[in-house]
Amino acid sequence: MNSIAGTGKNRGKTAARDESTLRAGTQDALRNAILDGKFKAGQKLVERELCEFTGASRSILREALVSLEAKGLIEHQSYRGYRVARLSARKIVEIFELRSSLETQAAELFTERASDEEIATLNEALTELERCLVNFDLARMRATKERYYDTLFTGCRNEEIRRALANVADRIYYLRSRLLLDPTRREASLEDMRRLTSALTSRDRLAARSASLAHLEAARETVLQIMEQDDSETAFRAA
Amino acid sequence: MNSIAGTGKNRGKTAARDESTLRAGTQDALRNAILDGKFKAGQKLVERELCEFTGASRSILREALVSLEAKGLIEHQSYRGYRVARLSARKIVEIFELRSSLETQAAELFTERASDEEIATLNEALTELERCLVNFDLARMRATKERYYDTLFTGCRNEEIRRALANVADRIYYLRSRLLLDPTRREASLEDMRRLTSALTSRDRLAARSASLAHLEAARETVLQIMEQDDSETAFRAA
DNA sequence: ACAACCATAATTGTATACAAAGTATGTATA
DNA sequence: TATACATACTTTGTATACAATTATGGTTGT
């Protein structure tokens, strides 16, 4: 149970990514716990408990918390501590608006700047996605999708856009698994990505833009539907 | 010289904005020091010296540094500490690409969501800007410009976009004063803003988009010219 | 029963000392 | 000149103490 991020003695060896500093490792451990739903949305994060959980001292833990707050993953109130950030429907709309803006831009830039190798990687990832769909390998599907987008955002040669997108991506991460549960949506999403990939491969800027946009709008609609469902079941909302 | 953010005893009284926590105050003091050029780009930031400068303890200082790093204002290397982030020409292009994407989006959303009061505020700010231009009141011009953009980004009703833009805005802050030094650019910029304001006032989405885009492209060109000048004078570049 | 009130516990905010680990620098030696 | 080593300095991490604020739970008066 203890020493998730490694203690002073064996630090950096327990964590998945061999982070160079304990702070980075602690931060990563907390981030993973949140993304995996181990700490639920709205849950209060008590410093003492997190120290036990991560094995880090309070100073380091607090630094990690500050960083996660800056990324919008947790929220802070003076003398009332941190809680896991909650996603309102409104927030989701905002995030999708930001994504619409930046991802389409990224797609456009990709058509002009990506290397042929990157385009090849994109197509390989797509093929793997199709295999995953047939085999119902959802875990691998998610990993592959990440590889796909990672290539896309690298190929657009803009670290700032990549960074801004990474920040919001973390916050809607847990929704992805929900999206993949719907078989209809799964097939539709793949069709969207086929169109996008094809446009990117032929370096057709306008087509890439519209494909990216269509994909995002469909995803947004599905997410909002899921939210509505959840709200009618367990009724907590933070408008 | 000491106690920029206030010490334990008189905290919150020295700082300009009465920040609720010492950390927020310290962070603000450091941010201002960087934006005002007190700490130059690339300069190494030694913890001990910053403690003396801000009057904060190391715990607080380090938390502030973590937060500033997350905002991209400073950079960190393991066991080598923090330095003020450097802006390469490449980075500036990236930032302007991001702004092009998000600010045009914000302008579009503004036309659909802003209140009439916000539109009025925009027009007031514009009028004040014209007065400033005549009176050569550059300090006030900058403040007014901030009010203008603040209203714009509030009116688009998207905190995520606002936040992403705020992050990059800090990093190119010091370039603004440079921009305002060129009288030709000053007049051209104001003309751009007149067009934008007019489009926003009539809630013409497409016109707002193109006006916003034109403004940004002009600004980018000027910034890059300034960068080139600087490079030929004091030659340090971090491609 | 219920509301206001107070004492106490729990939690967060701040400060500081110290140890461990890595980096940078300078010097001696081959 | 170049390499190895010693040294000082910086960063990183821990432990601890105490202050400030909030949360909790019980008591009292009505």
Coordinates of C-alpha atoms (C1' of nucleotides) in Angstrom, one line a residue:
Chain A
M1 CA 0.0 0.0 0.0
N2 CA 2.8 2.4 0.8
S3 CA 5.5 4.0 -1.3
I4 CA 3.5 4.4 -4.6
A5 CA 6.1 6.8 -5.9
G6 CA 9.0 5.3 -4.1
T7 CA 10.5 6.4 -0.9
G8 CA 13.8 8.2 -0.4
K9 CA 15.7 4.9 -0.7
N10 CA 14.1 3.3 -3.7
R11 CA 12.7 6.3 -5.4
G12 CA 12.0 6.2 -9.1
K13 CA 12.0 2.4 -9.2
T14 CA 8.4 1.7 -8.3
A15 CA 6.8 4.2 -10.6
A16 CA 5.8 3.3 -14.1
R17 CA 7.7 6.1 -15.7
D18 CA 11.1 6.5 -14.1
E19 CA 10.6 10.1 -13.0
S20 CA 13.8 11.8 -12.1
T21 CA 12.4 13.6 -9.0
L22 CA 10.2 12.3 -6.3
R23 CA 7.9 15.3 -6.8
A24 CA 7.3 14.3 -10.5
G25 CA 6.7 10.7 -9.4
T26 CA 4.2 11.8 -6.7
Q27 CA 2.4 14.0 -9.0
D28 CA 2.1 11.2 -11.5
A29 CA 0.9 8.8 -8.9
L30 CA -1.9 11.2 -7.9
R31 CA -2.7 12.0 -11.5
N32 CA -3.1 8.3 -12.3
A33 CA -5.2 7.8 -9.2
I34 CA -7.6 10.5 -10.4
L35 CA -7.7 9.5 -14.0
D36 CA -8.4 5.9 -13.0
G37 CA -11.2 7.0 -10.8
K38 CA -9.5 5.9 -7.6
F39 CA -10.2 9.4 -6.3
K40 CA -13.7 10.3 -7.5
A41 CA -14.8 13.7 -8.7
G42 CA -15.6 16.1 -5.9
Q43 CA -13.8 13.9 -3.3
K44 CA -11.8 15.8 -0.7
L45 CA -8.1 15.1 -0.7
V46 CA -6.6 15.2 2.8
E47 CA -2.9 15.8 2.9
R48 CA -2.1 13.3 5.6
E49 CA -3.9 10.5 3.7
L50 CA -2.2 11.4 0.5
C51 CA 1.2 11.3 2.2
E52 CA 0.4 7.8 3.4
F53 CA -0.9 6.9 -0.1
T54 CA 2.1 8.2 -2.0
G55 CA 4.8 7.7 0.7
A56 CA 6.0 11.2 0.1
S57 CA 6.5 13.9 2.8
R58 CA 4.1 16.7 3.1
S59 CA 6.3 19.3 1.4
I60 CA 6.7 17.2 -1.7
L61 CA 3.1 16.3 -1.7
R62 CA 2.0 19.9 -1.5
E63 CA 4.2 20.8 -4.4
A64 CA 2.6 18.0 -6.4
L65 CA -0.8 19.3 -5.5
V66 CA 0.0 22.8 -6.6
S67 CA 1.0 21.4 -10.0
L68 CA -2.1 19.4 -10.4
E69 CA -4.2 22.4 -9.5
A70 CA -2.5 24.4 -12.2
K71 CA -3.6 21.7 -14.7
G72 CA -7.1 22.0 -13.5
L73 CA -7.3 18.4 -12.3
I74 CA -8.0 19.4 -8.7
E75 CA -9.4 22.5 -7.0
H76 CA -8.3 24.4 -4.0
Q77 CA -9.9 26.5 -1.3
S78 CA -8.0 28.3 1.4
Y79 CA -7.9 26.3 4.7
R80 CA -10.4 23.9 3.1
G81 CA -7.9 21.9 1.1
Y82 CA -8.1 20.3 -2.3
R83 CA -10.8 18.3 -4.0
V84 CA -10.9 16.5 -7.3
A85 CA -12.3 18.8 -9.9
R86 CA -15.9 18.2 -10.9
L87 CA -17.0 18.4 -14.5
S88 CA -20.3 20.2 -15.1
A89 CA -22.1 19.9 -18.4
R90 CA -21.2 23.5 -18.9
K91 CA -17.5 22.8 -18.4
I92 CA -17.6 19.9 -20.9
V93 CA -19.1 22.2 -23.5
E94 CA -16.3 24.7 -22.8
I95 CA -13.7 22.0 -23.2
F96 CA -15.1 20.8 -26.4
E97 CA -15.2 24.3 -27.8
L98 CA -11.5 24.7 -27.0
R99 CA -10.8 21.3 -28.5
S100 CA -12.8 22.2 -31.6
S101 CA -10.6 25.2 -32.0
L102 CA -7.2 23.7 -31.4
E103 CA -7.6 20.2 -32.8
T104 CA -8.9 21.4 -36.1
Q105 CA -6.0 23.9 -36.2
A106 CA -3.6 21.0 -35.3
A107 CA -5.1 18.9 -38.1
E108 CA -4.6 21.7 -40.6
L109 CA -1.0 22.3 -39.5
F110 CA -0.3 18.6 -39.7
T111 CA -1.2 18.5 -43.4
E112 CA 1.6 21.0 -44.0
R113 CA 4.3 20.0 -41.6
A114 CA 4.1 16.3 -40.7
S115 CA 6.7 13.9 -42.1
D116 CA 5.8 11.0 -44.2
E117 CA 6.8 8.7 -41.3
E118 CA 4.3 10.4 -39.1
I119 CA 1.6 9.9 -41.7
A120 CA 2.6 6.3 -41.9
T121 CA 2.3 6.0 -38.1
L122 CA -1.1 7.5 -38.2
N123 CA -2.3 4.9 -40.8
E124 CA -0.8 2.0 -38.8
A125 CA -2.5 3.2 -35.7
L126 CA -5.8 3.4 -37.6
T127 CA -5.4 -0.2 -38.9
E128 CA -4.7 -1.3 -35.3
L129 CA -7.8 0.5 -34.1
E130 CA -9.9 -1.4 -36.7
R131 CA -8.4 -4.7 -35.4
C132 CA -9.2 -3.7 -31.9
L133 CA -12.8 -3.0 -32.8
V134 CA -13.2 -6.4 -34.3
N135 CA -11.6 -8.1 -31.3
F136 CA -13.4 -6.0 -28.7
D137 CA -10.0 -5.1 -27.2
L138 CA -11.0 -1.9 -25.5
A139 CA -7.9 -1.4 -23.4
R140 CA -5.6 -1.6 -26.4
M141 CA -8.0 0.6 -28.3
R142 CA -7.5 3.4 -25.8
A143 CA -3.7 3.0 -25.9
T144 CA -3.7 3.1 -29.7
K145 CA -6.0 6.1 -29.8
E146 CA -3.5 7.9 -27.6
R147 CA -0.7 7.0 -29.9
Y148 CA -2.7 8.3 -32.8
Y149 CA -3.4 11.6 -31.2
D150 CA 0.1 11.9 -29.9
T151 CA 1.4 11.5 -33.5
L152 CA -1.1 14.1 -34.7
F153 CA -0.1 16.7 -32.1
T154 CA 3.5 16.1 -32.6
G155 CA 3.2 16.4 -36.4
C156 CA 1.6 19.8 -36.2
R157 CA 4.9 21.1 -34.8
N158 CA 3.3 23.3 -32.1
E159 CA 4.2 22.5 -28.5
E160 CA 1.9 25.2 -27.2
I161 CA -1.2 23.7 -28.9
R162 CA -0.1 20.2 -27.8
R163 CA 0.3 21.4 -24.2
A164 CA -3.1 23.2 -24.1
L165 CA -4.8 20.1 -25.4
A166 CA -3.0 17.9 -23.0
N167 CA -4.3 19.9 -20.1
V168 CA -8.0 19.5 -21.1
A169 CA -7.5 16.0 -22.3
D170 CA -6.6 14.8 -18.7
R171 CA -9.8 16.2 -17.4
I172 CA -12.1 14.4 -19.8
Y173 CA -10.0 11.2 -19.8
Y174 CA -12.4 9.2 -17.7
L175 CA -15.2 9.9 -20.1
R176 CA -13.3 8.1 -22.9
S177 CA -14.0 4.6 -21.4
R178 CA -17.7 5.5 -21.3
L179 CA -17.6 6.6 -24.9
L180 CA -16.2 3.3 -26.0
L181 CA -18.9 1.3 -24.2
D182 CA -21.5 2.3 -26.8
P183 CA -21.0 0.0 -29.9
T184 CA -22.8 2.4 -32.3
R185 CA -20.6 5.3 -31.2
R186 CA -17.5 3.1 -31.4
E187 CA -18.2 2.3 -35.1
A188 CA -19.1 5.9 -35.9
S189 CA -16.0 7.2 -34.2
L190 CA -13.8 4.9 -36.2
E191 CA -15.5 6.0 -39.4
D192 CA -14.7 9.6 -38.4
M193 CA -11.1 8.8 -37.8
R194 CA -10.9 7.0 -41.2
R195 CA -12.1 10.2 -42.9
L196 CA -9.7 12.3 -40.9
T197 CA -6.7 10.0 -41.6
S198 CA -7.5 9.9 -45.2
A199 CA -7.6 13.7 -45.4
L200 CA -4.3 14.0 -43.4
T201 CA -2.6 11.4 -45.6
S202 CA -3.5 13.3 -48.8
R203 CA -2.5 16.5 -47.0
D204 CA -5.8 18.0 -47.8
R205 CA -6.1 20.9 -45.4
L206 CA -9.7 21.7 -45.8
A207 CA -10.9 18.1 -45.6
A208 CA -8.8 17.5 -42.5
R209 CA -10.4 20.5 -40.9
S210 CA -14.0 19.4 -41.6
A211 CA -13.3 15.8 -40.6
S212 CA -11.7 16.9 -37.3
L213 CA -14.7 19.1 -36.6
A214 CA -17.3 16.5 -37.4
H215 CA -15.5 14.0 -35.1
L216 CA -15.5 16.4 -32.2
E217 CA -19.1 17.4 -32.6
A218 CA -20.2 13.8 -32.6
A219 CA -18.1 13.1 -29.5
R220 CA -19.5 16.1 -27.7
E221 CA -23.0 15.1 -28.3
T222 CA -22.4 11.6 -27.0
V223 CA -20.6 12.9 -23.9
L224 CA -23.5 15.3 -23.1
Q225 CA -26.0 12.4 -23.5
I226 CA -23.9 10.4 -21.1
M227 CA -23.9 13.3 -18.7
E228 CA -27.7 13.6 -18.8
Q229 CA -28.0 9.9 -18.1
D230 CA -25.8 10.2 -15.1
D231 CA -27.6 13.2 -13.8
S232 CA -30.9 11.5 -13.9
E233 CA -29.4 8.5 -12.1
T234 CA -27.1 9.9 -9.4
A235 CA -28.3 13.4 -9.0
F236 CA -25.4 15.7 -8.2
R237 CA -24.7 18.6 -10.5
A238 CA -22.4 21.5 -10.1
A239 CA -23.6 24.1 -12.5
Chain B
M1 CA 14.1 45.3 -0.5
N2 CA 12.8 42.5 1.7
S3 CA 9.3 41.2 2.3
I4 CA 7.8 41.8 -1.2
A5 CA 4.9 39.5 -0.5
G6 CA 4.7 40.3 3.2
T7 CA 6.2 38.2 6.0
G8 CA 4.3 36.1 8.4
K9 CA 3.4 39.0 10.6
N10 CA 2.2 41.6 8.1
R11 CA 1.2 39.3 5.3
G12 CA -1.3 40.4 2.7
K13 CA -0.7 44.1 3.5
T14 CA 2.3 44.8 1.4
A15 CA 1.1 43.1 -1.8
A16 CA -0.8 45.1 -4.4
R17 CA -3.6 42.6 -4.6
D18 CA -4.5 41.4 -1.2
E19 CA -3.9 37.8 -1.9
S20 CA -5.4 35.3 0.5
T21 CA -2.4 33.1 0.9
L22 CA 1.3 33.9 1.0
R23 CA 1.9 31.5 -1.8
A24 CA -0.4 33.4 -4.1
G25 CA 1.3 36.6 -3.1
T26 CA 4.8 35.2 -3.6
Q27 CA 3.8 33.7 -7.0
D28 CA 2.5 37.1 -8.0
A29 CA 5.6 38.9 -6.9
L30 CA 7.8 36.5 -8.9
R31 CA 5.5 36.8 -11.9
N32 CA 5.6 40.5 -11.8
A33 CA 9.4 40.5 -11.5
I34 CA 9.6 38.3 -14.6
L35 CA 7.1 40.3 -16.6
D36 CA 8.7 43.6 -15.7
G37 CA 12.1 42.2 -16.8
K38 CA 13.6 42.3 -13.4
F39 CA 14.6 38.6 -13.9
K40 CA 15.8 38.4 -17.5
A41 CA 15.0 35.6 -19.9
G42 CA 17.3 32.6 -19.4
Q43 CA 18.5 33.8 -16.0
K44 CA 19.0 31.2 -13.3
L45 CA 16.7 31.4 -10.3
V46 CA 18.4 30.4 -7.1
E47 CA 16.0 29.4 -4.3
R48 CA 18.0 31.1 -1.6
E49 CA 18.1 34.4 -3.4
L50 CA 14.4 34.2 -4.3
C51 CA 13.6 33.6 -0.6
E52 CA 15.5 36.8 0.3
F53 CA 13.8 38.7 -2.5
T54 CA 10.3 37.7 -1.7
G55 CA 10.7 37.3 2.0
A56 CA 8.9 33.9 1.8
S57 CA 10.1 30.7 3.3
R58 CA 11.4 27.9 1.1
S59 CA 8.2 25.9 1.3
I60 CA 6.2 28.7 0.0
L61 CA 8.7 29.7 -2.5
R62 CA 9.0 26.3 -4.0
E63 CA 5.2 25.9 -4.3
A64 CA 5.1 29.2 -6.1
L65 CA 7.9 28.0 -8.5
V66 CA 6.0 24.9 -9.3
S67 CA 3.0 26.9 -10.2
L68 CA 4.9 29.3 -12.4
E69 CA 6.5 26.4 -14.1
A70 CA 3.1 24.9 -14.9
K71 CA 2.3 28.2 -16.6
G72 CA 5.4 28.0 -18.7
L73 CA 6.9 31.2 -17.3
I74 CA 9.9 29.4 -15.9
E75 CA 11.6 26.1 -16.8
H76 CA 13.1 23.4 -14.7
Q77 CA 15.9 20.9 -14.9
S78 CA 16.6 18.2 -12.4
Y79 CA 19.2 19.3 -9.9
R80 CA 19.9 22.3 -12.0
G81 CA 17.0 24.4 -10.8
Y82 CA 14.8 26.9 -12.5
R83 CA 15.5 29.5 -15.1
V84 CA 13.3 32.1 -16.7
A85 CA 11.8 30.7 -19.8
R86 CA 13.3 31.9 -23.0
L87 CA 11.3 32.9 -26.1
S88 CA 12.6 31.7 -29.4
A89 CA 11.2 33.0 -32.6
R90 CA 9.8 29.5 -33.1
K91 CA 8.0 29.7 -29.8
I92 CA 6.5 33.0 -30.7
V93 CA 5.2 31.6 -33.9
E94 CA 3.6 28.7 -31.9
I95 CA 2.0 31.1 -29.5
F96 CA 0.6 33.2 -32.3
E97 CA -0.8 30.1 -33.9
L98 CA -2.5 29.1 -30.7
R99 CA -3.8 32.7 -30.3
S100 CA -5.1 32.7 -33.8
S101 CA -7.1 29.7 -33.1
L102 CA -8.5 30.6 -29.8
E103 CA -9.0 34.4 -30.1
T104 CA -10.9 34.1 -33.3
Q105 CA -13.0 31.4 -31.6
A106 CA -13.5 33.7 -28.7
A107 CA -14.6 36.6 -31.0
E108 CA -17.1 34.3 -32.7
L109 CA -18.6 33.1 -29.5
F110 CA -18.7 36.7 -28.2
T111 CA -21.0 37.7 -31.0
E112 CA -23.5 35.1 -29.8
R113 CA -23.2 35.3 -26.1
A114 CA -22.0 38.6 -24.9
S115 CA -24.4 41.0 -23.1
D116 CA -25.2 44.4 -24.4
E117 CA -23.4 45.8 -21.4
E118 CA -20.2 44.0 -22.4
I119 CA -20.5 45.3 -25.9
A120 CA -20.8 48.8 -24.5
T121 CA -17.7 48.3 -22.3
L122 CA -15.8 47.2 -25.4
N123 CA -16.8 50.4 -27.2
E124 CA -15.9 52.5 -24.2
A125 CA -12.5 50.9 -24.0
L126 CA -12.0 51.5 -27.7
T127 CA -12.8 55.2 -27.3
E128 CA -10.4 55.5 -24.5
L129 CA -7.7 53.8 -26.6
E130 CA -8.2 56.4 -29.3
R131 CA -7.8 59.1 -26.6
C132 CA -4.6 57.4 -25.3
L133 CA -3.2 57.3 -28.8
V134 CA -3.7 61.1 -29.2
N135 CA -2.2 61.8 -25.8
F136 CA 0.7 59.4 -26.1
D137 CA -0.4 57.8 -22.8
L138 CA 1.2 54.4 -23.3
A139 CA 0.9 53.2 -19.8
R140 CA -2.9 53.8 -19.8
M141 CA -3.1 52.4 -23.3
R142 CA -1.8 49.0 -22.1
A143 CA -4.2 49.0 -19.1
T144 CA -7.1 49.8 -21.3
K145 CA -6.1 47.2 -23.8
E146 CA -6.2 44.7 -21.0
R147 CA -9.6 45.8 -20.0
Y148 CA -10.7 45.4 -23.6
Y149 CA -9.5 41.8 -23.9
D150 CA -10.7 40.9 -20.5
T151 CA -14.2 41.9 -21.6
L152 CA -13.9 40.0 -24.8
F153 CA -12.8 36.8 -23.1
T154 CA -15.4 37.1 -20.4
G155 CA -18.1 37.7 -23.0
C156 CA -17.3 34.6 -24.9
R157 CA -18.4 32.6 -21.8
N158 CA -15.7 30.1 -21.9
E159 CA -13.3 29.9 -19.0
E160 CA -11.2 27.3 -20.6
I161 CA -10.4 29.4 -23.6
R162 CA -9.8 32.4 -21.3
R163 CA -7.4 30.4 -19.2
A164 CA -5.4 29.0 -22.1
L165 CA -5.0 32.4 -23.5
A166 CA -4.0 33.9 -20.2
N167 CA -1.2 31.4 -20.0
V168 CA 0.4 32.4 -23.3
A169 CA -0.4 36.1 -22.7
D170 CA 1.9 36.2 -19.8
R171 CA 4.8 34.9 -21.8
I172 CA 4.6 37.5 -24.5
Y173 CA 3.7 40.3 -22.2
Y174 CA 7.0 42.1 -22.3
L175 CA 6.7 42.2 -26.1
R176 CA 3.7 44.4 -25.9
S177 CA 5.5 47.5 -24.7
R178 CA 7.9 47.0 -27.7
L179 CA 4.9 46.8 -30.0
L180 CA 3.5 50.1 -28.8
L181 CA 6.8 51.9 -29.5
D182 CA 6.3 51.8 -33.2
P183 CA 3.9 54.6 -34.1
T184 CA 2.9 53.1 -37.4
R185 CA 2.1 49.8 -35.8
R186 CA 0.2 51.7 -33.1
E187 CA -2.2 53.3 -35.5
A188 CA -2.6 50.1 -37.6
S189 CA -3.4 48.2 -34.4
L190 CA -6.0 50.6 -33.4
E191 CA -7.6 50.4 -36.9
D192 CA -7.7 46.6 -36.5
M193 CA -9.4 47.0 -33.2
R194 CA -11.9 49.4 -34.6
R195 CA -12.9 46.8 -37.2
L196 CA -13.1 44.1 -34.6
T197 CA -15.2 46.2 -32.3
S198 CA -17.6 47.1 -35.0
A199 CA -18.0 43.5 -36.0
L200 CA -18.5 42.5 -32.4
T201 CA -21.0 45.3 -31.8
S202 CA -23.2 44.2 -34.8
R203 CA -22.7 40.6 -33.7
D204 CA -21.5 39.7 -37.1
R205 CA -19.7 36.4 -36.5
L206 CA -17.8 36.1 -39.7
A207 CA -16.6 39.7 -39.8
A208 CA -15.5 39.3 -36.2
R209 CA -13.5 36.2 -37.1
S210 CA -11.7 37.8 -40.0
A211 CA -11.0 41.0 -38.1
S212 CA -9.5 39.1 -35.2
L213 CA -7.4 37.0 -37.5
A214 CA -6.1 40.0 -39.4
H215 CA -5.2 41.8 -36.2
L216 CA -3.2 38.8 -34.9
E217 CA -1.3 38.3 -38.2
A218 CA -0.2 41.9 -38.3
A219 CA 0.9 41.7 -34.6
R220 CA 2.8 38.5 -35.3
E221 CA 4.7 40.0 -38.2
T222 CA 5.7 43.0 -36.1
V223 CA 6.8 40.8 -33.2
L224 CA 8.9 38.7 -35.5
Q225 CA 10.5 41.8 -37.0
I226 CA 11.4 43.0 -33.5
M227 CA 12.9 39.6 -32.7
E228 CA 15.1 39.8 -35.8
Q229 CA 16.3 43.2 -34.8
D230 CA 17.1 42.0 -31.3
D231 CA 18.9 39.0 -32.7
S232 CA 21.2 41.0 -34.9
E233 CA 22.0 43.3 -32.0
T234 CA 22.4 41.1 -28.9
A235 CA 23.0 37.7 -30.4
F236 CA 21.6 35.1 -28.2
R237 CA 19.1 32.6 -29.6
A238 CA 17.6 29.4 -28.3
A239 CA 16.2 27.6 -31.3
Chain C
dA1 C1' -37.0 19.1 19.6
dC2 C1' -34.1 22.7 18.0
dA3 C1' -31.2 26.6 17.5
dA4 C1' -27.3 29.3 19.1
dC5 C1' -23.0 28.8 21.3
dC6 C1' -18.6 27.3 22.8
dA7 C1' -14.7 24.0 23.5
dT8 C1' -12.0 20.9 21.1
dA9 C1' -10.1 18.3 17.3
dA10 C1' -8.6 18.1 12.7
dT11 C1' -6.7 20.2 8.9
dT12 C1' -4.3 23.5 6.4
dG13 C1' -0.7 27.3 6.3
dT14 C1' 4.0 28.7 7.4
dA15 C1' 8.8 28.4 9.0
dT16 C1' 13.1 26.2 9.8
dA17 C1' 16.8 22.9 10.5
dC18 C1' 19.1 19.1 8.7
dA19 C1' 20.6 15.2 5.7
dA20 C1' 21.3 13.3 1.2
dA21 C1' 22.3 13.6 -3.6
dG22 C1' 23.8 15.9 -7.7
dT23 C1' 26.3 19.7 -10.1
dA24 C1' 29.9 22.9 -10.8
dT25 C1' 34.4 24.4 -10.1
dG26 C1' 39.1 24.5 -9.3
dT27 C1' 43.5 22.2 -8.5
dA28 C1' 46.9 18.7 -8.8
dT29 C1' 49.0 15.4 -11.4
dA30 C1' 50.3 12.6 -15.4
Chain D
dT1 C1' 46.6 19.7 -22.5
dA2 C1' 43.8 16.5 -20.4
dT3 C1' 42.2 13.5 -16.7
dA4 C1' 41.2 12.6 -12.0
dC5 C1' 40.0 14.1 -7.7
dA6 C1' 38.6 17.2 -4.0
dT7 C1' 35.7 20.8 -2.6
dA8 C1' 32.0 24.0 -2.3
dC9 C1' 27.5 25.0 -3.7
dT10 C1' 22.8 23.9 -5.1
dT11 C1' 19.0 21.3 -5.3
dT12 C1' 16.1 17.7 -3.4
dG13 C1' 13.8 15.5 0.3
dT14 C1' 12.5 14.8 5.3
dA15 C1' 11.1 15.9 9.9
dT16 C1' 9.2 18.9 13.0
dA17 C1' 7.1 22.7 15.3
dC18 C1' 3.7 26.0 15.6
dA19 C1' 0.0 29.3 14.0
dA20 C1' -4.4 30.1 11.7
dT21 C1' -8.6 28.5 10.2
dT22 C1' -12.3 25.3 9.7
dA23 C1' -15.0 21.3 11.1
dT24 C1' -17.2 18.7 14.8
dG25 C1' -19.7 17.6 18.6
dG26 C1' -21.8 18.5 22.7
dT27 C1' -24.1 21.6 26.0
dT28 C1' -27.4 24.8 27.2
dG29 C1' -31.4 27.6 27.0
dT30 C1' -35.8 28.0 25.1

